[in-house]
Coordinates of C-alpha atoms in Angstrom, one line a residue:
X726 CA -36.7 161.8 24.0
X727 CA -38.9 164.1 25.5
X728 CA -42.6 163.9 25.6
X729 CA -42.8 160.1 24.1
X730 CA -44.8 157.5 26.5
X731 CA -43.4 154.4 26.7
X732 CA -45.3 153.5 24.0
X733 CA -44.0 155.7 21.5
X734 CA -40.0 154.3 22.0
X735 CA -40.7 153.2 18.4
X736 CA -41.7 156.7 17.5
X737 CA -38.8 158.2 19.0
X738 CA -36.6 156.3 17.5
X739 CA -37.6 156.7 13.9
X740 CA -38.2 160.8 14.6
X741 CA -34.7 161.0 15.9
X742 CA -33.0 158.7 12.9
X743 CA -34.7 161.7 11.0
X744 CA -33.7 164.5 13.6
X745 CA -29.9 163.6 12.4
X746 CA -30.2 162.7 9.0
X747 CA -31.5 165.8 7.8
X748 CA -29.2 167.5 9.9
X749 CA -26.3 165.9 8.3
X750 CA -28.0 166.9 4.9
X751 CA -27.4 170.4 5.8
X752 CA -24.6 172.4 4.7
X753 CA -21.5 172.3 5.7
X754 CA -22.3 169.3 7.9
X755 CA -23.4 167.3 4.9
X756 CA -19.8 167.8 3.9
X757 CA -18.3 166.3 7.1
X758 CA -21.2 163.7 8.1
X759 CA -19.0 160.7 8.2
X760 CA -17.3 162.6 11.0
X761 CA -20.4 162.4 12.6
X762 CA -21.9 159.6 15.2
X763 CA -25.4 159.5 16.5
X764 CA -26.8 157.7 19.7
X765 CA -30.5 158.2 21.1
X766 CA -31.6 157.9 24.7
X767 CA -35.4 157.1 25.7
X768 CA -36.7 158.3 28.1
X769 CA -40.4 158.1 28.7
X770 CA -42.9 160.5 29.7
X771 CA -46.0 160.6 31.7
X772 CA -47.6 161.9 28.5
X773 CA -46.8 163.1 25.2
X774 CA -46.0 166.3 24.3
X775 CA -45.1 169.6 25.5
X776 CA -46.8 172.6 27.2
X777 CA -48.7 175.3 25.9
X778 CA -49.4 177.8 28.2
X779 CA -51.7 180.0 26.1
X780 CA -53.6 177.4 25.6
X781 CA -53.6 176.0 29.1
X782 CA -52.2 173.0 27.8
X783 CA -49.8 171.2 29.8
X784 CA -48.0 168.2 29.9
X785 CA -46.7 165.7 32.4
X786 CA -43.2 165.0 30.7
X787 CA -40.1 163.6 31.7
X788 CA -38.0 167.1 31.2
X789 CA -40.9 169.3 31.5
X790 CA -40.6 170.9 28.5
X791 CA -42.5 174.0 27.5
X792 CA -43.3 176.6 24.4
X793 CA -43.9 180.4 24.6
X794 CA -40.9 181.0 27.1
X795 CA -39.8 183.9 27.8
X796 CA -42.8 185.7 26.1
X797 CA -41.7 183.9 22.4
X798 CA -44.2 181.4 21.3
X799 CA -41.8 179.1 19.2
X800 CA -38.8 179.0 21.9
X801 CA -39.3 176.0 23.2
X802 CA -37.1 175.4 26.4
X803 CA -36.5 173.4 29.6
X804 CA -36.0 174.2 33.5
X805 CA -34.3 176.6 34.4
X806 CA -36.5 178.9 32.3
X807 CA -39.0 181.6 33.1
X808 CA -41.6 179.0 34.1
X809 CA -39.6 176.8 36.4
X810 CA -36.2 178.1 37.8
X811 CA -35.6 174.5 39.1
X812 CA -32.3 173.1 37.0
X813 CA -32.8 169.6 38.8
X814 CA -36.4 169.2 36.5
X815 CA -35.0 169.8 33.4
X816 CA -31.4 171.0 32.3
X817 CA -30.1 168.7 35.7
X818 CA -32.0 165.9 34.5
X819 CA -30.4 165.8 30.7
X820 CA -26.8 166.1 32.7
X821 CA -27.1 163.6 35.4
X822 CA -28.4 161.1 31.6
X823 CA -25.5 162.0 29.5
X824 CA -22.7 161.7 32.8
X825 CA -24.3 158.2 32.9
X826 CA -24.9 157.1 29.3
X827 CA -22.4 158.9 26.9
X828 CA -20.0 161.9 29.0
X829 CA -17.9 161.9 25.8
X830 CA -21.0 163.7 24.0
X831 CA -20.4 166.9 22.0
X832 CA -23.4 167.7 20.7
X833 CA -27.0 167.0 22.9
X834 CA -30.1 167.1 20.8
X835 CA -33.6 166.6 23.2
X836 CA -36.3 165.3 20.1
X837 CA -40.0 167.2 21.7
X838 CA -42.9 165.3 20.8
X839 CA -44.9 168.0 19.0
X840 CA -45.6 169.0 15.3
X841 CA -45.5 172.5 16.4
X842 CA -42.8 174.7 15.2
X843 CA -40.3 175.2 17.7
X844 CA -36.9 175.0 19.4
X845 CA -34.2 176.8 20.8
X846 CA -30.1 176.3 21.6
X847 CA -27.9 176.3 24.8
X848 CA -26.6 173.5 26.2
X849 CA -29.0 171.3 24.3
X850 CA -30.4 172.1 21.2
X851 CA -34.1 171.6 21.7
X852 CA -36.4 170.8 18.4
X853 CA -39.7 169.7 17.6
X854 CA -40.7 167.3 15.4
X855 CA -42.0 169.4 13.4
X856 CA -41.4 168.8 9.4
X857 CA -38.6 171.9 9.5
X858 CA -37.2 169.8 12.6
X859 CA -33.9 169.9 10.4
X860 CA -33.9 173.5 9.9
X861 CA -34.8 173.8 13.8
X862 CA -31.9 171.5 14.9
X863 CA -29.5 173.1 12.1
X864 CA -29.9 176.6 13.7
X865 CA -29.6 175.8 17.8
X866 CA -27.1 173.6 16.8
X867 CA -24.9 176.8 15.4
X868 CA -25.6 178.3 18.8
X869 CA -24.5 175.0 20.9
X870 CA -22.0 173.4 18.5
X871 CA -20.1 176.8 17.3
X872 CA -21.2 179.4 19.8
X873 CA -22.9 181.3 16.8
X874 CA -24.6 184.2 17.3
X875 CA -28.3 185.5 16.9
X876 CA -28.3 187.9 13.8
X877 CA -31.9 188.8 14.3
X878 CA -32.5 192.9 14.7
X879 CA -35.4 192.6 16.8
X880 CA -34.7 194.5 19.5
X881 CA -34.9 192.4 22.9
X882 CA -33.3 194.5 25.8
X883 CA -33.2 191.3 28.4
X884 CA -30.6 189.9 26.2
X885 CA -26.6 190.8 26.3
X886 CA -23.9 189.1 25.9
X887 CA -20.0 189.5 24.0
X888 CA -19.6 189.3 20.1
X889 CA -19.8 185.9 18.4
X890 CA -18.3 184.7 15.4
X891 CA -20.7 185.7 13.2
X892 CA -21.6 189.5 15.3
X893 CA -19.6 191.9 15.9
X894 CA -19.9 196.4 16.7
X895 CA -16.7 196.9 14.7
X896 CA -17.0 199.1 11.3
X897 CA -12.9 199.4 10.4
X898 CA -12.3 197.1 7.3
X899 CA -9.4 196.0 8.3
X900 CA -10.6 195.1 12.5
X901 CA -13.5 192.8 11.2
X902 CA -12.9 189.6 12.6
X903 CA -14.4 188.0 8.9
X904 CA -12.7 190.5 7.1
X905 CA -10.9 187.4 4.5
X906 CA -14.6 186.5 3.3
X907 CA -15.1 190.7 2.8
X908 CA -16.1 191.4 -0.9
X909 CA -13.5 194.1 -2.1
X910 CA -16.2 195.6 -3.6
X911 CA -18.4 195.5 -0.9
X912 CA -18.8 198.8 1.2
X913 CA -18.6 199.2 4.8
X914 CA -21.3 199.2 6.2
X915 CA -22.9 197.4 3.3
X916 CA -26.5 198.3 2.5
X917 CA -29.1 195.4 3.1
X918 CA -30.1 195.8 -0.6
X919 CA -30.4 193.1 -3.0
X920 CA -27.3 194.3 -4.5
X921 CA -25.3 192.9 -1.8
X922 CA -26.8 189.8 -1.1
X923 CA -24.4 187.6 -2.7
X924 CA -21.5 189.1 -1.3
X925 CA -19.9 188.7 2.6
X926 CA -19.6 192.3 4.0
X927 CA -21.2 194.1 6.9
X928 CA -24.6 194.6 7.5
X929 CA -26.0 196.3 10.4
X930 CA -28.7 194.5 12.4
X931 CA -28.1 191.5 14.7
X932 CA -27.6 190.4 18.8
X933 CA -30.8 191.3 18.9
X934 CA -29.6 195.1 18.2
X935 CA -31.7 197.2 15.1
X936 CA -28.2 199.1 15.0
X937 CA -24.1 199.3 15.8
X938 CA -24.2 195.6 15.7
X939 CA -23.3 193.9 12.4
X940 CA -23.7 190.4 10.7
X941 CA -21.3 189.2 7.5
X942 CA -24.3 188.1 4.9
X943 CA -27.7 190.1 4.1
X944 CA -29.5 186.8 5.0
X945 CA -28.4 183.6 6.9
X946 CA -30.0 180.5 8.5
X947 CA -29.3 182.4 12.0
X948 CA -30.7 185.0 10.7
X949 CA -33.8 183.5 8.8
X950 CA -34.4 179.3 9.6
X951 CA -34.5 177.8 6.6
X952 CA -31.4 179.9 4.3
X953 CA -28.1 178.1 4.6
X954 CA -25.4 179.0 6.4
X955 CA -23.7 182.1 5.3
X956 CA -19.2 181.5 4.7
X957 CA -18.5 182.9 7.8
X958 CA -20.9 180.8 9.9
X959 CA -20.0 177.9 7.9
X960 CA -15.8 178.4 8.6
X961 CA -16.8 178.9 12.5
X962 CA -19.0 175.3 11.8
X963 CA -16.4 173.6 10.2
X964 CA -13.8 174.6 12.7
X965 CA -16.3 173.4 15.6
X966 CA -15.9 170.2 14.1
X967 CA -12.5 169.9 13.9
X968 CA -11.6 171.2 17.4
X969 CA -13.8 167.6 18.2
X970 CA -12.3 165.4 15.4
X971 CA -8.9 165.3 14.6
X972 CA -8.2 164.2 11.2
X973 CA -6.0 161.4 11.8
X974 CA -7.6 158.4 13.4
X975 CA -5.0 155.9 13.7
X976 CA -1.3 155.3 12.9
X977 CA 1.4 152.7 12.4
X978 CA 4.7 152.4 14.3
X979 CA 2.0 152.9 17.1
X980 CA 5.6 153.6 19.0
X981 CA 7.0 157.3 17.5
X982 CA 10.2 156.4 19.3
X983 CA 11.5 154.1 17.6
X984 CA 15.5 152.0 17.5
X985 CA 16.1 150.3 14.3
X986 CA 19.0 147.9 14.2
X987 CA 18.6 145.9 11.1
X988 CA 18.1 147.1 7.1
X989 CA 14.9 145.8 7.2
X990 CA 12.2 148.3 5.2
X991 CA 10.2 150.5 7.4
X992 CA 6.2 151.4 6.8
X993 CA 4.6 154.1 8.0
X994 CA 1.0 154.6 8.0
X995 CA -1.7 156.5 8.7
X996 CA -6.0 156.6 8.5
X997 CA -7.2 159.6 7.8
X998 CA -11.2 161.0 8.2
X999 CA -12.4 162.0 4.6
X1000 CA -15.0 164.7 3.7
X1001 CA -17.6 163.9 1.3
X1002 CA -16.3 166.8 -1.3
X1003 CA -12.6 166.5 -1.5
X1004 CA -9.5 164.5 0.0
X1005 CA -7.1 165.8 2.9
X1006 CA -3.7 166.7 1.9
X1007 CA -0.9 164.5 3.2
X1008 CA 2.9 165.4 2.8
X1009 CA 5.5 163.2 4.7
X1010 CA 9.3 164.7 5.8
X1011 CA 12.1 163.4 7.1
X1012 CA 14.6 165.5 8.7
X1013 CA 12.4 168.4 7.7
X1014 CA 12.6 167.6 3.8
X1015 CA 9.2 167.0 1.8
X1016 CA 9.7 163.6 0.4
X1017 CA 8.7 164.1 -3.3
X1018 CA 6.0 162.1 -5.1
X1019 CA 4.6 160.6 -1.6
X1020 CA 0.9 162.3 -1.0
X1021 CA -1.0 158.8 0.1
X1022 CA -1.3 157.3 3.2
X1023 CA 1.8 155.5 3.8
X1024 CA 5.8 155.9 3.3
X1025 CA 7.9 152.9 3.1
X1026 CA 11.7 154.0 4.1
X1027 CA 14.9 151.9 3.9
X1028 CA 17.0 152.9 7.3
X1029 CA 20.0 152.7 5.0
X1030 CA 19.2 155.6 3.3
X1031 CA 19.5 157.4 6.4
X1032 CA 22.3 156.2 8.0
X1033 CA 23.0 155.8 11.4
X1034 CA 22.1 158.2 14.0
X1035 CA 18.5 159.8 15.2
X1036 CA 15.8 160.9 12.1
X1037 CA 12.7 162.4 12.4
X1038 CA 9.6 161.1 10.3
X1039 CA 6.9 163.6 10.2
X1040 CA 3.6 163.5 8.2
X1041 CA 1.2 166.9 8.0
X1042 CA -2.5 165.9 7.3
X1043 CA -4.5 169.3 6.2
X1044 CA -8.0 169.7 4.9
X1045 CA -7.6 172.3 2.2
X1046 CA -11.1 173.5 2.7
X1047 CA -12.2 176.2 0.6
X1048 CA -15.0 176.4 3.7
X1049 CA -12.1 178.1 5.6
X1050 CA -9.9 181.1 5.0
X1051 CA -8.9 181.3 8.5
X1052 CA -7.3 179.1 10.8
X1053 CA -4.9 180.5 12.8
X1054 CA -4.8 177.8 15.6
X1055 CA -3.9 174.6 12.6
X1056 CA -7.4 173.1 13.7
X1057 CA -7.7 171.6 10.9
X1058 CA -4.4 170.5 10.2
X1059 CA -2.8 167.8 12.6
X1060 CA 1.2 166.5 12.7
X1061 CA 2.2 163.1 13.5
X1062 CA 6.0 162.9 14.2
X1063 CA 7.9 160.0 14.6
X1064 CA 11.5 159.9 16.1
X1065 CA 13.6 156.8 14.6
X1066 CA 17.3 156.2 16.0
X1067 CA 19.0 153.9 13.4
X1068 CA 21.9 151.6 15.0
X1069 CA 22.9 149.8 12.3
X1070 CA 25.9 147.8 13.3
X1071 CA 28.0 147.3 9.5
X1072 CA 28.2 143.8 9.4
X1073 CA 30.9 142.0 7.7
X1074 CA 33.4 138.8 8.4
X1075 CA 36.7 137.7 7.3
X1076 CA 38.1 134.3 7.6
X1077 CA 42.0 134.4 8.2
X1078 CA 44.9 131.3 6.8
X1079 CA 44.5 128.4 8.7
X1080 CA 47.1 126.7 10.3
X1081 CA 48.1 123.4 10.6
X1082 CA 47.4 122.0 14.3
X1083 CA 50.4 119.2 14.9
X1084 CA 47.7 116.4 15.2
X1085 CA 46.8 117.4 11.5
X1086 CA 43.8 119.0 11.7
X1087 CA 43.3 122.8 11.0
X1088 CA 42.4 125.7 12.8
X1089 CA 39.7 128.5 11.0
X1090 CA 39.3 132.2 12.3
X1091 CA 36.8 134.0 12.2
X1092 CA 37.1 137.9 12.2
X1093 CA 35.1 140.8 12.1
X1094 CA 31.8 142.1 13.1
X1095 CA 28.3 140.1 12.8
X1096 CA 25.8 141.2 15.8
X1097 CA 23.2 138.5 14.6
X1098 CA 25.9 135.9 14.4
X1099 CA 27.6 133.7 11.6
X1100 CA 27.5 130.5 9.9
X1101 CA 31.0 128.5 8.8
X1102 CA 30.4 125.9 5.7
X1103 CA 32.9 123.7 4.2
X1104 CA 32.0 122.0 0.9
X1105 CA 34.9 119.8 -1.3
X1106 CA 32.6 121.4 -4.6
X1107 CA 31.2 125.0 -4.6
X1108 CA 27.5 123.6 -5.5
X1109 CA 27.2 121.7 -2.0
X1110 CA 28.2 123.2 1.4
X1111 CA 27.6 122.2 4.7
X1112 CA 27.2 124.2 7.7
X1113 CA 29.7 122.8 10.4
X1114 CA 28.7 125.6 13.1
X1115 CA 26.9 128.6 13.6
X1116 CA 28.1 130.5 16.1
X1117 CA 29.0 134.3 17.4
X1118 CA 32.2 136.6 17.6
X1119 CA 33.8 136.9 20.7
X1120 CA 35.4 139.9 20.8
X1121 CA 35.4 139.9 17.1
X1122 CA 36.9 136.5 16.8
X1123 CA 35.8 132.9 16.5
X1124 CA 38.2 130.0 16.3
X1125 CA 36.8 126.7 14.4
X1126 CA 38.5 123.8 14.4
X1127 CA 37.9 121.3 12.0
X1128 CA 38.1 117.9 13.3
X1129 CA 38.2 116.0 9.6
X1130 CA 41.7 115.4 8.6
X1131 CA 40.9 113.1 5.4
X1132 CA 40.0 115.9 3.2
X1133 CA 42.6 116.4 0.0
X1134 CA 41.0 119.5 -0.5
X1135 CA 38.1 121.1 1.4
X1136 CA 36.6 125.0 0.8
X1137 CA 35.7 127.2 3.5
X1138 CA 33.3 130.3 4.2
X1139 CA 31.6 132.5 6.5
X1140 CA 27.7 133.4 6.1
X1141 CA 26.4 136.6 8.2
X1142 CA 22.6 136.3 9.9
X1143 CA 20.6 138.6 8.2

């Protein structure tokens, strides 16, 4: 908050619940608002309001917050600017809050308390709360959030800088860094006629340059507040927003190195963020080969069907976008792999001929191999059988000895532990 009294917390509150949701109603970050989280911080001011120099109107506020810098009567900024050099009154002061209150921000928004027109981007987008507050916000935010450039032509000499995503001096087709959204029918340079205005291309006129610098779309809400985003600022958007958010949010095995020992069926999971348009693409491997007919969230594998020995699980999680036609880095695709090493011991037992002992009774064997252990039953009927001891292999072996010596007849057999 800047430029609310203590009074006004309530103000504040309900201008900047309004600040972000018509942000979030903008293109393309309407499409990834539930990507989004919004906190506010108030702060109160001496007074409300901002300054107006012109006017000889000035405020006593908290960031000290003024309009007409640098000779531009809507840029509304805070120290250092051209009226105070001093970062520790206003850029140091919105640092030292954030460090405090919430260092894992990404995007810094600083709501002015005045229904004049006005804003500007850096490291904090600075709006107004004025009614276009969401156009304001929208366009300082494609400076602060995606490093977009200015396409206005005006010419301002005190301003340089390098190329942006959306700006750039280069005229060869095939150099243009947005040369995948280039209309094949649209020349270069392309005319700023109507004819074009549909079409992606390459218009002269932007960084604050009349001519040799170029911007992809005749108009363009950093060109004119108020138009949407053109494709090419809308890819370098989107982008921004996934080099903050991975698409995977969580993920069970937790472990992804796992030892399986037992058949017992494996799951593996995942929760992936959603856009509001469309679904993310999800294709799970193992051992590098697609498993057919899986695309939702979870697999269920039997480590019997792999056998023993090490496996990889891997799921890919893309968003298929039609925002983007290029993403060389995978931003907005992400991998989680899983490394299983199955040691599934074959379990099995045998029970060898008994033999008489010379007291009478008889001696059982147990053979074979059952990690988890075994159970012997006798029974005198197959329906009933009783469990005389449950035991492990030594070794592979087991001797019982059966201590009844009454029995005309009596069945034995071996039971594995699952």
């Amino acid at each position: 908050s800047e430029g609310y009294t203590t009074a006004q917390q309530a103000t504040f509150r309900a201008d900047a619940t309004n600040v972000v949701n018509n942000l979030l109603s903008v293109p393309p970050y309407q499409l990834y608002r539930r990507f989004f989280n919004a906190f506010a911080i108030f702060v109160p001011s001496n007074q409300s309001g901002s300054d107006h120099p012109s006017q000889n109107y000035f405020r006593d506020t908290y960031f000290s917050s003024t309009y007409e810098s640098y000779g531009i009567s809507d840029l509304v900024t805070i120290p250092p600017n051209d009226r105070d050099a001093n970062y520790s009154h206003g850029q140091g002061r919105v640092d030292a809050l954030l460090q405090a209150l919430m260092p894992q921000y990404d995007i810094a928004i600083l709501v002015v308390n005045d229904l004049l027109f006005g804003g500007s981007g850096g490291q904090v987008v600075v709006t107004s709360k004025s009614t276009a507050s969401s156009q304001i916000a929208a366009h300082e935010s494609g400076h602060t959030f995606a490093g977009l450039g200015d396409e206005y032509s005006d010419p301002y000499p005190a301003f340089t800088g390098p190329e942006e995503p959306n700006t750039t001096r280069e005229t060869r087709r095939d150099f243009i860094k947005w040369k995948a959204w280039i209309s094949s029918n649209a020349p270069i340079p392309t005319p700023a006629t109507s004819q074009y205005a549909s079409l992606v291309g390459l218009f002269e006129g932007a960084h604050y340059q009349p001519t040799n610098w170029y911007r992809p779309k005749l108009d363009c809400m950093m060109r004119t507040v108020g138009m949407p985003f053109c494709e090419v600022c809308s890819e370098a958007l989107v982008k921004s927003i996934y080099q903050h958010v991975r698409p995977v949010e969580r993920y069970t095995p937790n472990a992804t190195n796992l030892v399986i020992t037992n058949n017992q069926v494996m799951t593996f999971e995942l929760s992936a963020m959603q856009p509001n348009d469309h679904s993310l693409s999800i294709r799970w491997l193992t051992n590098g080969v697609a498993v057919g007919g899986i695309t939702g969230p979870s697999l269920v594998l039997s480590p019997a069907t792999l056998g023993n020995g090490i496996h990889q699980v891997r799921v890919e999680v893309r968003d298929n976008t039609a925002l983007v036609r290029n993403d060389p880095e995978g931003l907005l695709g992400q991998a989680v792999d899983w490394v299983a090493e199955v040691r599934i011991v074959e379990t099995w037992v045998r029970l060898e001929a008994p033999i008489r002992l010379p007291d009478g009774r008889f001696r059982i064997s147990v053979t074979g191999q059952a990690p988890n252990g075994f159970t012997l039953q006798g029974a005198t009927v197959f329906s009933t059988w009783t469990a005389l001891t449950t035991n492990v292999l030594s070794n592979g072996v087991f001797n019982f000895v059966d201590p009844a010596t009454n029995y005309p007849w009596r069945f034995y057999r071996a039971v594995v532990q699952p």
